[in-house]
Tab-separated table of C-alpha atoms (C1' of nucleotides) and ligand atoms in Angstrom:
chain	number	residue	atom	x	y	z
G	218	MET	CA	15.335	22.787	0.179
G	219	GLU	CA	14.702	26.078	1.987
G	220	ASP	CA	11.437	24.700	3.342
G	221	PHE	CA	13.290	21.670	4.621
G	222	TYR	CA	15.862	23.596	6.674
G	223	GLN	CA	13.312	26.064	7.919
G	224	LYS	CA	10.701	23.563	9.016
G	225	CYS	CA	13.304	21.358	10.677
G	226	ALA	CA	14.601	24.338	12.645
G	227	GLU	CA	11.066	25.369	13.508
G	228	HIS	CA	10.368	21.945	14.977
G	229	GLY	CA	13.750	21.400	16.615
G	230	LEU	CA	14.650	18.552	14.287
G	231	LYS	CA	18.224	17.623	13.516
G	232	ILE	CA	19.510	17.780	9.980
G	233	THR	CA	20.804	14.334	9.079
G	234	PRO	CA	22.079	13.033	5.733
G	235	GLN	CA	19.210	10.549	5.775
G	236	ARG	CA	16.590	13.260	6.108
G	237	ARG	CA	18.215	15.476	3.513
G	238	ILE	CA	18.398	12.737	0.917
G	239	ILE	CA	14.902	11.410	1.609
G	240	TYR	CA	13.614	14.950	1.162
G	241	GLU	CA	15.467	15.375	-2.127
G	242	GLU	CA	14.114	12.099	-3.470
G	243	LEU	CA	10.555	12.864	-2.485
G	244	MET	CA	10.678	16.317	-4.074
G	245	ARG	CA	11.989	14.803	-7.279
G	246	ALA	CA	9.198	12.206	-7.371
G	247	LYS	CA	6.351	12.656	-9.823
G	248	ASP	CA	4.556	9.417	-9.006
G	249	HIS	CA	3.167	9.805	-5.477
G	250	PRO	CA	5.526	7.083	-4.285
G	251	THR	CA	5.138	4.609	-1.441
G	252	ALA	CA	7.645	4.484	1.423
G	253	ASP	CA	9.148	1.402	-0.183
G	254	ALA	CA	9.619	3.171	-3.522
G	255	ILE	CA	11.460	6.038	-1.828
G	256	TYR	CA	13.505	3.521	0.162
G	257	LYS	CA	14.727	1.862	-3.039
G	258	ARG	CA	15.709	5.219	-4.570
G	259	VAL	CA	17.436	6.493	-1.444
G	260	ARG	CA	19.481	3.311	-1.086
G	261	ARG	CA	21.396	4.215	-4.235
G	262	LYS	CA	22.925	7.063	-2.265
G	263	LEU	CA	22.790	5.576	1.227
G	264	PRO	CA	23.069	1.793	0.844
G	265	ASN	CA	22.823	1.144	4.595
G	266	ILE	CA	19.738	3.202	5.336
G	267	SER	CA	16.986	1.236	7.047
G	268	PHE	CA	13.459	1.026	5.781
G	269	ASP	CA	12.171	2.206	9.126
G	270	THR	CA	14.115	5.445	8.854
G	271	VAL	CA	12.615	6.153	5.449
G	272	TYR	CA	9.165	5.267	6.655
G	273	ARG	CA	9.355	7.354	9.834
G	274	THR	CA	10.941	10.261	8.045
G	275	LEU	CA	8.254	10.464	5.377
G	276	HIS	CA	5.597	10.541	8.060
G	277	LEU	CA	7.591	13.146	9.943
G	278	PHE	CA	7.691	15.276	6.795
G	279	SER	CA	3.936	15.092	6.480
G	280	GLU	CA	3.553	16.080	10.138
G	281	ILE	CA	5.688	19.194	9.823
G	282	GLY	CA	4.078	20.163	6.536
G	283	ILE	CA	6.780	19.645	3.937
G	284	ALA	CA	5.010	16.643	2.403
G	285	LYS	CA	1.524	15.186	2.427
G	286	LEU	CA	-0.063	11.767	2.554
G	287	VAL	CA	-2.282	11.027	-0.407
G	288	GLU	CA	-5.732	10.923	1.132
G	289	GLY	CA	-7.290	7.581	1.983
G	290	TYR	CA	-4.337	5.445	1.033
G	291	GLY	CA	-2.872	3.245	3.723
G	292	GLU	CA	-6.080	2.850	5.646
G	293	ASP	CA	-8.102	-0.349	5.807
G	294	ARG	CA	-10.215	-1.226	2.820
G	295	ARG	CA	-13.790	0.020	3.181
G	296	PHE	CA	-16.964	-0.969	1.387
G	297	GLU	CA	-19.701	1.154	-0.059
G	298	PRO	CA	-23.332	0.047	-0.334
G	299	ASN	CA	-24.410	3.273	-2.017
G	300	LEU	CA	-24.191	2.855	-5.788
G	301	ASP	CA	-25.696	6.238	-6.653
G	302	GLN	CA	-23.462	9.069	-7.807
G	303	HIS	CA	-22.458	10.853	-4.638
G	304	HIS	CA	-19.570	12.548	-2.857
G	305	HIS	CA	-17.811	12.160	0.466
G	306	PHE	CA	-17.001	14.193	3.516
G	307	ARG	CA	-14.093	12.567	5.374
G	308	CYS	CA	-13.210	13.335	8.988
G	309	LEU	CA	-9.452	13.682	9.328
G	310	LYS	CA	-9.575	12.719	12.995
G	311	CYS	CA	-11.904	9.716	13.333
G	312	HIS	CA	-11.917	8.706	9.659
G	313	ALA	CA	-15.682	8.724	9.426
G	314	ILE	CA	-16.995	9.039	5.881
G	315	TYR	CA	-20.327	10.730	5.199
G	316	ASP	CA	-22.171	10.706	1.886
G	317	PHE	CA	-23.688	13.749	0.320
G	318	HIS	CA	-25.348	14.579	-2.964
G	319	CYS	CA	-24.733	17.697	-4.982
G	320	ASP	CA	-25.988	18.173	-8.529
G	321	SER	CA	-23.486	20.904	-9.350
G	322	TYR	CA	-20.630	18.590	-8.376
G	323	ASP	CA	-22.055	15.819	-10.549
G	324	GLU	CA	-22.013	18.103	-13.558
G	325	LEU	CA	-18.484	19.496	-13.287
G	326	PRO	CA	-16.924	19.893	-16.722
G	327	LEU	CA	-13.692	17.987	-17.323
G	328	PRO	CA	-10.720	20.282	-17.825
G	329	GLU	CA	-8.909	19.872	-21.148
G	330	VAL	CA	-5.658	19.053	-19.381
G	331	VAL	CA	-6.788	15.610	-18.200
G	332	ARG	CA	-7.220	14.451	-21.786
G	333	LYS	CA	-3.520	13.806	-21.955
G	334	TYR	CA	-3.707	11.411	-18.994
G	335	GLY	CA	-6.421	9.073	-20.187
G	336	LEU	CA	-10.123	8.329	-20.356
G	337	VAL	CA	-12.174	9.515	-17.386
G	338	VAL	CA	-14.934	7.170	-16.230
G	339	GLY	CA	-15.677	8.559	-12.773
G	340	LYS	CA	-15.647	11.872	-11.008
G	341	ARG	CA	-15.874	12.552	-7.306
G	342	VAL	CA	-15.411	15.439	-4.921
G	343	VAL	CA	-13.795	14.697	-1.579
G	344	LEU	CA	-14.204	17.171	1.243
G	345	GLU	CA	-11.950	16.756	4.231
G	346	GLY	CA	-12.424	18.264	7.617
G	347	ILE	CA	-13.309	17.640	11.223
G	348	CYS	CA	-16.696	16.108	11.980
G	349	LEU	CA	-19.040	17.488	14.605
G	350	LYS	CA	-18.293	14.721	17.120
G	351	CYS	CA	-14.562	15.319	16.847
G	352	ARG	CA	-14.986	19.068	17.419
G	353	LYS	CA	-16.375	18.005	20.810
L	14	MET	CA	-32.415	-7.472	-2.389
L	15	GLU	CA	-33.663	-7.690	-5.982
L	16	ASP	CA	-30.252	-6.607	-7.224
L	17	PHE	CA	-28.656	-9.328	-5.145
L	18	TYR	CA	-30.668	-12.189	-6.606
L	19	GLN	CA	-30.467	-10.840	-10.113
L	20	LYS	CA	-26.719	-10.219	-10.148
L	21	CYS	CA	-25.994	-13.570	-8.561
L	22	ALA	CA	-28.080	-15.312	-11.217
L	23	GLU	CA	-26.408	-13.257	-13.930
L	24	HIS	CA	-22.998	-14.409	-12.745
L	25	GLY	CA	-23.923	-18.007	-11.940
L	26	LEU	CA	-23.370	-17.534	-8.221
L	27	LYS	CA	-25.111	-19.643	-5.623
L	28	ILE	CA	-27.375	-18.038	-3.072
L	29	THR	CA	-26.047	-18.970	0.347
L	30	PRO	CA	-27.206	-17.792	3.770
L	31	GLN	CA	-23.756	-16.259	4.252
L	32	ARG	CA	-24.022	-14.170	1.090
L	33	ARG	CA	-27.578	-13.127	1.812
L	34	ILE	CA	-26.789	-11.957	5.318
L	35	ILE	CA	-23.541	-10.218	4.338
L	36	TYR	CA	-25.486	-8.385	1.648
L	37	GLU	CA	-28.196	-7.345	4.105
L	38	GLU	CA	-25.641	-6.059	6.587
L	39	LEU	CA	-23.742	-4.093	3.991
L	40	MET	CA	-26.893	-2.467	2.631
L	41	ARG	CA	-27.896	-1.472	6.141
L	42	ALA	CA	-24.484	0.097	6.810
L	43	LYS	CA	-24.157	3.864	6.793
L	44	ASP	CA	-20.487	3.984	7.771
L	45	HIS	CA	-18.541	2.606	4.805
L	46	PRO	CA	-17.488	-0.363	6.930
L	47	THR	CA	-14.356	-2.483	6.746
L	48	ALA	CA	-14.547	-6.241	6.155
L	49	ASP	CA	-13.882	-6.725	9.848
L	50	ALA	CA	-16.757	-4.445	10.837
L	51	ILE	CA	-19.173	-6.403	8.642
L	52	TYR	CA	-17.750	-9.657	10.026
L	53	LYS	CA	-18.596	-8.599	13.580
L	54	ARG	CA	-22.150	-7.642	12.613
L	55	VAL	CA	-22.778	-10.785	10.583
L	56	ARG	CA	-21.582	-13.032	13.394
L	57	ARG	CA	-24.596	-12.037	15.457
L	58	LYS	CA	-26.705	-13.977	12.971
L	59	LEU	CA	-24.142	-16.550	11.830
L	60	PRO	CA	-21.793	-17.150	14.758
L	61	ASN	CA	-19.661	-19.661	12.873
L	62	ILE	CA	-19.041	-17.672	9.723
L	63	SER	CA	-15.357	-17.258	8.910
L	64	PHE	CA	-13.697	-13.931	8.339
L	65	ASP	CA	-12.435	-15.127	4.993
L	66	THR	CA	-15.955	-15.737	3.742
L	67	VAL	CA	-16.982	-12.216	4.678
L	68	TYR	CA	-13.863	-10.762	3.126
L	69	ARG	CA	-14.136	-12.722	-0.127
L	70	THR	CA	-17.838	-12.097	-0.393
L	71	LEU	CA	-17.508	-8.326	-0.045
L	72	HIS	CA	-14.936	-8.288	-2.811
L	73	LEU	CA	-17.168	-10.533	-4.889
L	74	PHE	CA	-20.016	-8.066	-4.430
L	75	SER	CA	-17.843	-5.238	-5.672
L	76	GLU	CA	-16.835	-7.305	-8.707
L	77	ILE	CA	-20.412	-8.055	-9.751
L	78	GLY	CA	-21.495	-4.475	-9.120
L	79	ILE	CA	-23.760	-4.680	-6.071
L	80	ALA	CA	-21.238	-2.903	-3.849
L	81	LYS	CA	-18.200	-0.722	-4.293
L	82	LEU	CA	-14.812	-0.293	-2.702
L	83	VAL	CA	-14.190	3.175	-1.343
L	84	GLU	CA	-11.488	4.473	-3.645
L	85	GLY	CA	-7.893	4.516	-2.458
L	86	TYR	CA	-8.500	2.710	0.780
L	87	GLY	CA	-6.661	-0.550	1.262
L	88	GLU	CA	-3.797	0.361	-0.999
L	89	ASP	CA	-0.298	1.156	0.227
L	90	ARG	CA	0.269	4.554	1.744
L	91	ARG	CA	1.575	7.079	-0.795
L	92	PHE	CA	3.345	10.384	-0.323
L	93	GLU	CA	2.834	13.695	-2.020
L	94	PRO	CA	5.600	16.254	-2.567
L	95	ASN	CA	3.235	18.735	-4.204
L	96	LEU	CA	1.830	21.072	-1.562
L	97	ASP	CA	-0.041	23.345	-3.967
L	98	GLN	CA	-3.787	23.048	-4.271
L	99	HIS	CA	-4.337	20.488	-7.005
L	100	HIS	CA	-6.453	17.542	-8.063
L	101	HIS	CA	-5.817	13.965	-9.094
L	102	PHE	CA	-6.456	11.688	-12.023
L	103	ARG	CA	-6.190	8.081	-10.852
L	104	CYS	CA	-5.758	5.126	-13.196
L	105	LEU	CA	-8.011	2.270	-12.114
L	106	LYS	CA	-5.758	-0.310	-13.762
L	107	CYS	CA	-2.164	0.583	-12.835
L	108	HIS	CA	-2.950	2.897	-9.904
L	109	ALA	CA	-0.900	5.742	-11.312
L	110	ILE	CA	-1.825	9.145	-9.913
L	111	TYR	CA	-1.395	12.283	-12.015
L	112	ASP	CA	-1.693	15.836	-10.748
L	113	PHE	CA	-3.633	18.530	-12.500
L	114	HIS	CA	-4.630	22.108	-11.732
L	115	CYS	CA	-8.034	23.599	-12.367
L	116	ASP	CA	-9.126	26.974	-11.056
L	117	SER	CA	-12.823	26.232	-11.382
L	118	TYR	CA	-12.397	23.111	-9.226
L	119	ASP	CA	-10.509	25.110	-6.596
L	120	GLU	CA	-13.399	27.520	-6.287
L	121	LEU	CA	-16.268	25.054	-5.955
L	122	PRO	CA	-18.854	26.318	-3.472
L	123	LEU	CA	-19.561	24.072	-0.506
L	124	PRO	CA	-23.087	22.711	-0.524
L	125	GLU	CA	-25.173	23.605	2.528
L	126	VAL	CA	-25.707	19.948	3.347
L	127	VAL	CA	-22.137	19.342	4.498
L	128	ARG	CA	-22.525	21.896	7.279
L	129	LYS	CA	-24.224	19.254	9.361
L	130	TYR	CA	-21.204	16.950	9.080
L	131	GLY	CA	-18.477	19.273	10.273
L	132	LEU	CA	-15.896	21.874	9.353
L	133	VAL	CA	-14.374	21.514	5.891
L	134	VAL	CA	-10.662	22.268	5.648
L	135	GLY	CA	-9.811	20.699	2.288
L	136	LYS	CA	-11.487	20.095	-1.024
L	137	ARG	CA	-10.348	17.913	-3.860
L	138	VAL	CA	-11.705	16.473	-7.067
L	139	VAL	CA	-10.722	12.938	-7.948
L	140	LEU	CA	-11.108	11.773	-11.523
L	141	GLU	CA	-10.858	8.059	-12.145
L	142	GLY	CA	-10.253	6.378	-15.430
L	143	ILE	CA	-7.819	4.444	-17.557
L	144	CYS	CA	-4.495	6.066	-18.336
L	145	LEU	CA	-3.047	6.212	-21.834
L	146	LYS	CA	-0.484	3.482	-21.162
L	147	CYS	CA	-3.158	1.108	-19.877
L	148	ARG	CA	-5.337	1.682	-22.937
L	149	LYS	CA	-2.365	0.211	-24.828
N	92	DT	C1'	-32.947	-38.216	-3.653
N	93	DA	C1'	-28.195	-38.287	-5.449
N	94	DC	C1'	-24.658	-35.874	-7.913
N	95	DT	C1'	-21.335	-32.295	-8.673
N	96	DA	C1'	-19.457	-27.897	-9.011
N	97	DT	C1'	-19.245	-24.157	-5.667
N	98	DA	C1'	-18.768	-22.214	-1.402
N	99	DT	C1'	-17.357	-22.272	3.370
N	100	DA	C1'	-14.635	-22.788	7.843
N	101	DG	C1'	-10.532	-22.880	9.798
N	102	DT	C1'	-6.039	-22.007	9.426
N	103	DA	C1'	-1.666	-20.607	7.459
N	104	DA	C1'	1.144	-17.419	4.663
N	105	DT	C1'	2.180	-12.854	3.135
N	106	DC	C1'	3.285	-8.237	3.405
N	107	DA	C1'	2.874	-3.289	4.747
N	108	DT	C1'	3.175	-0.984	8.827
N	109	DT	C1'	4.643	-0.159	13.413
N	110	DC	C1'	7.483	-1.006	17.436
N	111	DC	C1'	11.822	-1.957	19.998
N	112	DT	C1'	16.558	-1.221	21.491
N	113	DA	C1'	21.506	-0.931	21.258
N	114	DT	C1'	24.463	2.096	18.902
N	115	DT	C1'	25.585	6.278	16.456
N	116	DT	C1'	25.385	11.132	15.533
N	117	DG	C1'	24.057	16.195	15.315
N	118	DT	C1'	23.905	20.091	18.181
N	119	DC	C1'	25.312	23.092	21.547
N	120	DA	C1'	27.704	24.837	25.480
N	121	DA	C1'	32.104	24.984	27.622
P	1	DT	C1'	37.659	22.192	19.331
P	2	DT	C1'	35.860	19.038	22.429
P	3	DG	C1'	32.615	16.524	25.364
P	4	DA	C1'	27.993	15.628	26.878
P	5	DC	C1'	23.606	14.252	25.798
P	6	DA	C1'	19.245	14.221	23.603
P	7	DA	C1'	17.755	12.774	19.284
P	8	DA	C1'	18.131	9.756	15.415
P	9	DT	C1'	19.364	5.493	13.089
P	10	DA	C1'	20.012	0.411	11.809
P	11	DG	C1'	18.488	-3.889	12.216
P	12	DG	C1'	15.309	-6.829	13.437
P	13	DA	C1'	10.948	-8.301	15.599
P	14	DA	C1'	5.892	-7.707	16.376
P	15	DT	C1'	1.475	-6.525	14.651
P	16	DG	C1'	-2.466	-6.707	11.977
P	17	DA	C1'	-4.903	-6.535	7.533
P	18	DT	C1'	-5.151	-9.114	3.551
P	19	DT	C1'	-4.746	-13.144	0.776
P	20	DA	C1'	-4.074	-18.132	-0.020
P	21	DC	C1'	-4.932	-23.000	0.988
P	22	DT	C1'	-7.631	-27.254	1.612
P	23	DA	C1'	-10.739	-30.552	3.576
P	24	DT	C1'	-15.581	-30.506	4.341
P	25	DA	C1'	-20.246	-28.909	3.520
P	26	DT	C1'	-23.882	-27.282	0.571
P	27	DA	C1'	-26.844	-25.118	-3.309
P	28	DG	C1'	-28.648	-26.177	-7.411
P	29	DT	C1'	-30.139	-29.526	-10.608
P	30	DA	C1'	-31.972	-33.797	-12.657
H	654	MN	MN1	-20.317	6.719	0.045
H	655	MN	MN1	-0.687	15.055	-6.160
H	656	ZN	ZN1	-14.530	12.746	13.339
H	657	ZN	ZN1	-2.769	3.006	-15.998
DNA sequence: TACTATATAGTAATCATTCCTATTTGTCAA
DNA sequence: TTGACAAATAGGAATGATTACTATATAGTA
């Protein structure tokens, strides 16, 4: 909650009940929720809140750095002709995706901790950054 | 092209000019294209093809294993309250996302090859599999 | 060639996301 | 404490990707 007040002040954003409660719900969430999921939860406390407010506010939070978007999600579906094991570099600006190969990435050991989540069938490293074109 | 004929036969699918040309275009693609991007390219050879055919066919290809969907893309946007460096286990069936921490993943060296793509600002390992609930 | 199950074209429906605008509200200075 | 005003919200509409529908066309087979 400290982060919330500080970052809002830093960016000249007003503290509204909507923003406070959306922030609380997101922080409580363990499931990487969609805007709609947060909307449903927030409505228990603010029955008249609009979906648009929830949606805009979540994006606002990710812009000022108190939340993040899960990478990739929300963008158009994209297809992959390359069936070999490989990894991706994603440009955060233009959304280009480049393939690369790396043996040491292919051979990463699975940490014990993921056992409790399920059976792993695929493993991939995603590097994010700014591509050469976008760095002008 | 071998794969194409073989997998179609294996799955009892007819060879149509539309499928052949969509396959050729996808294999030629280096940009992880959207259905719409492939549609535009295919129309140069088949001006009357419908978008739906391209769309369905690309999904068909990913079902029979001659193409893949780039993970995450096309699904609803999801938000992340956890700002710490961490990695994800994603269930392919129910789309649950679980966080996990792993020091050795955090410290992966960047392979030389990505230098030519751009500046890396983030690094994440994505493990895909079937979660315990979905394994019944 | 003729038959039949599949596949396609064209179009409509759906649904997440984004935009719009009249009204309300948080903040700050008086 | 109050009033002014820029910022934020509610409610609804527009957009655009994805998915569904159906009459017609076609690939594969005998
Ligand atoms: Mn790839
Ligand atoms: Mn996470
Ligand atoms: Zn770029
Ligand atoms: Zn699952």
